XYZ file of C-alpha atoms in Angstrom:
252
model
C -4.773 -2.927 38.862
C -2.343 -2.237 35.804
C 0.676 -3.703 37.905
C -1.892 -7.731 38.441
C -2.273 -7.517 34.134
C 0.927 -6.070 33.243
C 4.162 -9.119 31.756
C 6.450 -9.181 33.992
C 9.439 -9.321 31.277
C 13.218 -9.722 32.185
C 14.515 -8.019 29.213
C 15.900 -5.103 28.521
C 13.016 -3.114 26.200
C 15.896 -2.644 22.921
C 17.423 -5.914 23.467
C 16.609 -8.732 20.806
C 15.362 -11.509 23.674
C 12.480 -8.619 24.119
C 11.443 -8.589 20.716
C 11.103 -12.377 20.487
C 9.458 -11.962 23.528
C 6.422 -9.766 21.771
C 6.678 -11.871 18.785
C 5.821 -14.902 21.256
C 2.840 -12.918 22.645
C 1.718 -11.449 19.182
C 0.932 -15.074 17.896
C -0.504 -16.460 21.286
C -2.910 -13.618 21.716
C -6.127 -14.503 19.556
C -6.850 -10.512 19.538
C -3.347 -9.528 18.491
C -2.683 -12.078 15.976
C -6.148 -11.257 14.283
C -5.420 -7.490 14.536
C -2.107 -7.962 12.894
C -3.556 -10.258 10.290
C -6.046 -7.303 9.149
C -3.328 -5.126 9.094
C -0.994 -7.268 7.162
C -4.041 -7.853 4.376
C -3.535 -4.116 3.466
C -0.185 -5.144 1.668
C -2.011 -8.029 0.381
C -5.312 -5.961 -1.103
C -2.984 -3.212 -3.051
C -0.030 -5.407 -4.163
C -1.385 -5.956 -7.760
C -2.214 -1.951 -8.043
C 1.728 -1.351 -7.255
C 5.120 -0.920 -10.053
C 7.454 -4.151 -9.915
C 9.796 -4.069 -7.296
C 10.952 -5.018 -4.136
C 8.139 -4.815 -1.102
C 10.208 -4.211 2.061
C 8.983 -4.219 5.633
C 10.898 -2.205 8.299
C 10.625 -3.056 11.787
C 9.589 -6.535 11.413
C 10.370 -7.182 14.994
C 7.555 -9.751 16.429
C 5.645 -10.293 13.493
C 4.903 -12.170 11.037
C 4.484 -10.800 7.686
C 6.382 -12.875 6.178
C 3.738 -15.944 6.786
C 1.129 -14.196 4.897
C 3.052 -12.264 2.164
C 6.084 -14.591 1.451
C 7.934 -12.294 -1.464
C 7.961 -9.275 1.489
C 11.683 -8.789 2.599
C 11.636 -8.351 6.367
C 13.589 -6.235 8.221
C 14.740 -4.491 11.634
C 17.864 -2.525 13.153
C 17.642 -5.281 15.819
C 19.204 -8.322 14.646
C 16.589 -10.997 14.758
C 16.929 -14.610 13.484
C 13.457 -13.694 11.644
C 14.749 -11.001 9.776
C 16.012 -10.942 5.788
C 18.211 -8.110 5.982
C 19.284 -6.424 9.098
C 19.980 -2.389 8.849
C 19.007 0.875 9.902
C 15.773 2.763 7.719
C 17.983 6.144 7.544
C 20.491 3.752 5.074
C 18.742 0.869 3.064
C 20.933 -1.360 1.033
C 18.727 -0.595 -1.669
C 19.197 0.790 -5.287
C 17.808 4.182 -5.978
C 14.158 3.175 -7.101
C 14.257 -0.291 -6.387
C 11.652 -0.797 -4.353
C 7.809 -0.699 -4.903
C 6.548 -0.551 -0.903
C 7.538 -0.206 2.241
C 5.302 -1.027 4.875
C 5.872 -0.395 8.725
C 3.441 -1.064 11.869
C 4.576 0.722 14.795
C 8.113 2.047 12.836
C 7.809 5.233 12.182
C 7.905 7.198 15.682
C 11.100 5.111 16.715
C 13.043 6.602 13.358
C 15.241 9.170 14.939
C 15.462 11.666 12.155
C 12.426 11.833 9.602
C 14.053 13.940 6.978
C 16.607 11.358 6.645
C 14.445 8.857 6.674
C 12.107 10.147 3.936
C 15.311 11.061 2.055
C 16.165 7.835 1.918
C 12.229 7.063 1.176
C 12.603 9.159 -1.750
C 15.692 7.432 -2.749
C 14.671 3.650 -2.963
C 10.967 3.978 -3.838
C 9.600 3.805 -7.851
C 7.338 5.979 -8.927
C 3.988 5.150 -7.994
C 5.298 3.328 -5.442
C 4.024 3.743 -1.940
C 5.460 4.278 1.699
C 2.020 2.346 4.172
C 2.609 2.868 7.875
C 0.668 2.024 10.651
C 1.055 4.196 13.671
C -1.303 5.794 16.610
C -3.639 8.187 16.177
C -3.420 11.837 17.189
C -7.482 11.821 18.394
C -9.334 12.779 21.289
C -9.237 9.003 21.979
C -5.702 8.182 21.034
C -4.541 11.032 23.042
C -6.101 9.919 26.080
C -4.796 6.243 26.442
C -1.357 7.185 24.977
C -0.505 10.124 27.062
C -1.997 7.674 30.395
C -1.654 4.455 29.675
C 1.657 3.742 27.609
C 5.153 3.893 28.258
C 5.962 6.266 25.245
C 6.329 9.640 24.787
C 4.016 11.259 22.922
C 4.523 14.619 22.733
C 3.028 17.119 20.494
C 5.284 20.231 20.389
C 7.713 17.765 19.423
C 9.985 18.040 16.364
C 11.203 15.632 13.474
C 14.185 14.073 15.347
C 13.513 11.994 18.799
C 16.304 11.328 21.001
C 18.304 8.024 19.588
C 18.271 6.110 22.884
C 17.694 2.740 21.398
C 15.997 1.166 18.732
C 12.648 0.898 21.305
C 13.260 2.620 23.948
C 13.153 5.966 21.428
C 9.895 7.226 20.469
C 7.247 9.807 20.264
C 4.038 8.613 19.795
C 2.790 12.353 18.150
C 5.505 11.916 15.399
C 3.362 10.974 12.116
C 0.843 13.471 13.051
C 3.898 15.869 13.605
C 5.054 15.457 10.539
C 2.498 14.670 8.062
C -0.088 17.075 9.761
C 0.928 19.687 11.797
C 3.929 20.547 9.607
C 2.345 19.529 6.377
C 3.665 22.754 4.735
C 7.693 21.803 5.830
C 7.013 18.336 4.478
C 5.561 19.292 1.052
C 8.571 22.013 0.548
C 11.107 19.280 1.690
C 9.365 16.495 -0.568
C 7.690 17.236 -3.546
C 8.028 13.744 -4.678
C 5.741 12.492 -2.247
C 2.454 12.957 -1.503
C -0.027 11.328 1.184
C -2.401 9.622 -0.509
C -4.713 8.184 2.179
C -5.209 8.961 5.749
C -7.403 5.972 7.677
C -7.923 6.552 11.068
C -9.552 2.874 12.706
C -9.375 0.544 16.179
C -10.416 2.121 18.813
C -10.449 -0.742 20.923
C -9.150 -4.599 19.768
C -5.348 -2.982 20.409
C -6.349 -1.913 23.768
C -8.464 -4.842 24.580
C -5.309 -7.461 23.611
C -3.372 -5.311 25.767
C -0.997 -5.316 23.346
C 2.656 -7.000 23.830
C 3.012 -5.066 27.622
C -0.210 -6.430 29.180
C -2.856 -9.344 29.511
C -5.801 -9.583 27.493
C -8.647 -7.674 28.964
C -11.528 -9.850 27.343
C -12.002 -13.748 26.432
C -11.701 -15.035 22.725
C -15.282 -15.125 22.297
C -15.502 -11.632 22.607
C -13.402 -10.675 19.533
C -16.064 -10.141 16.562
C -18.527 -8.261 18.976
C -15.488 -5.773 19.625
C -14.511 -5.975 16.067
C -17.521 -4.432 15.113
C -17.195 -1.788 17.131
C -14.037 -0.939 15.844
C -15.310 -1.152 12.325
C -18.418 0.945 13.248
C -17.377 3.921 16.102
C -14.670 5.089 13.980
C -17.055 5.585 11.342
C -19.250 7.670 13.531
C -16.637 9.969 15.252
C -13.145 9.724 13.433
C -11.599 10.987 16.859
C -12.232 7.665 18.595
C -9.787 6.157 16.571
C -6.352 4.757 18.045
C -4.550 3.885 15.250
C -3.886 5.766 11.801
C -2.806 4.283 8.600
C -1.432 6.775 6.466
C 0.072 6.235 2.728
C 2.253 7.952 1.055
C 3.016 8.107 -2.628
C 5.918 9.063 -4.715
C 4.594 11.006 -7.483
């Protein structure tokens, strides 16, 4: 069943013809493009409350930011004719508190080495300014359909660093919760700049409905706002059906 729905795609998964590839499917898919839209309008809704500064995304890849928040300076470690600035998140060509946001969808559990990375977090951001990342969910329901039905790792006795096999092809799905939750304690000695500030957890099911960039839509177009408000509504009832997590982080 998986194998008559899946893309068949003849690129290699950390080559840039693969990412162009998803950003092709992102903006076909009605469910996908809509989902990324909402996402993206988190940037959008807090931008006035944030210091001056530059607003950075890492890991652009296939989307499109950049169409609904034009000052936003894309990036990614692949380089993509989309991008602004091409470079790896564990050294951004940044001045030391430069930058007001960074936001990342999907980014953080490819990032090889977290302590480096939120070095460098530390580094660039202003105070006040925020770190917003999108990532999945560590939840009875997030669990289930990423330990069964996606290619990534996600791996809970897991530690800060992930094997640096490619910029994709790297990953552990259980990294933010890793981090930010199970080893809360490590992360407030190692960081006492930062702080999280919000934890969200939301979508249970528009993600896996699209079939996100790896698989055909499951439903017709018609079908997104009754599914949307289940994913506004279930989450509210039972945080663990959540699939997705947005979690923000400050620098205090």
């Amino acid at each position: 069943m998986l194998k008559s729905i899946r893309y068949s795609i003849p690129f290699d998964i950390d080559s840039p013809e693969r990412t162009l590839f998803h950003k092709k499917i992102i903006q076909e898919k009605l469910f996908l493009s809509k989902l990324y839209r909402e996402w993206y309008s988190i940037l959008s809704d807090i931008k006035q409350h944030l210091p001056p500064g530059e607003m950075i995304e890492l890991g652009s890849g296939g989307g499109f930011l950049k169409e609904i928040e034009p000052t936003i300076i894309c990036s990614d470690i692949l380089d993509l004719p989309t991008n602004d600035l091409t470079f790896s998140a564990l050294d951004m060509p940044f001045s030391d508190g430069q930058v007001s946001a960074i936001f990342m969808i999907d980014t953080f559990h490819h990032i090889p080495d977290s302590e480096l990375f939120l070095k460098e977090v530390t580094r660039v951001l202003k105070k006040d300014g925020l770190l917003i990342m999108i990532e999945p969910a560590n939840t009875v329901w997030g669990r289930f359909i990423y330990k069964n039905f996606h290619h990534e790792p996600f791996n809970l006795n897991g530690d800060w660093t992930i094997p640096d096999k490619g910029p994709l092809s790297g990953a552990n799905g259980a990294l933010p919760w890793i981090v930010f939750k199970r080893d809360k304690e490590k992360f407030k000695r190692l960081f006492p700049g930062l702080a999280v500030a919000d934890l969200h957890f939301h979508t249970p099911l528009r993600y896996l409905v699209s079939g996100g960039v790896s698989f055909k839509q499951l439903a017709p177009d018609f079908t997104y706002p009754f599914v949307q408000f289940f994913d506004k509504v279930l989450p509210s009832i039972w945080k663990e059906l959540s699939m997705f997590v947005t979690i923000k982080i400050k620098k205090i």
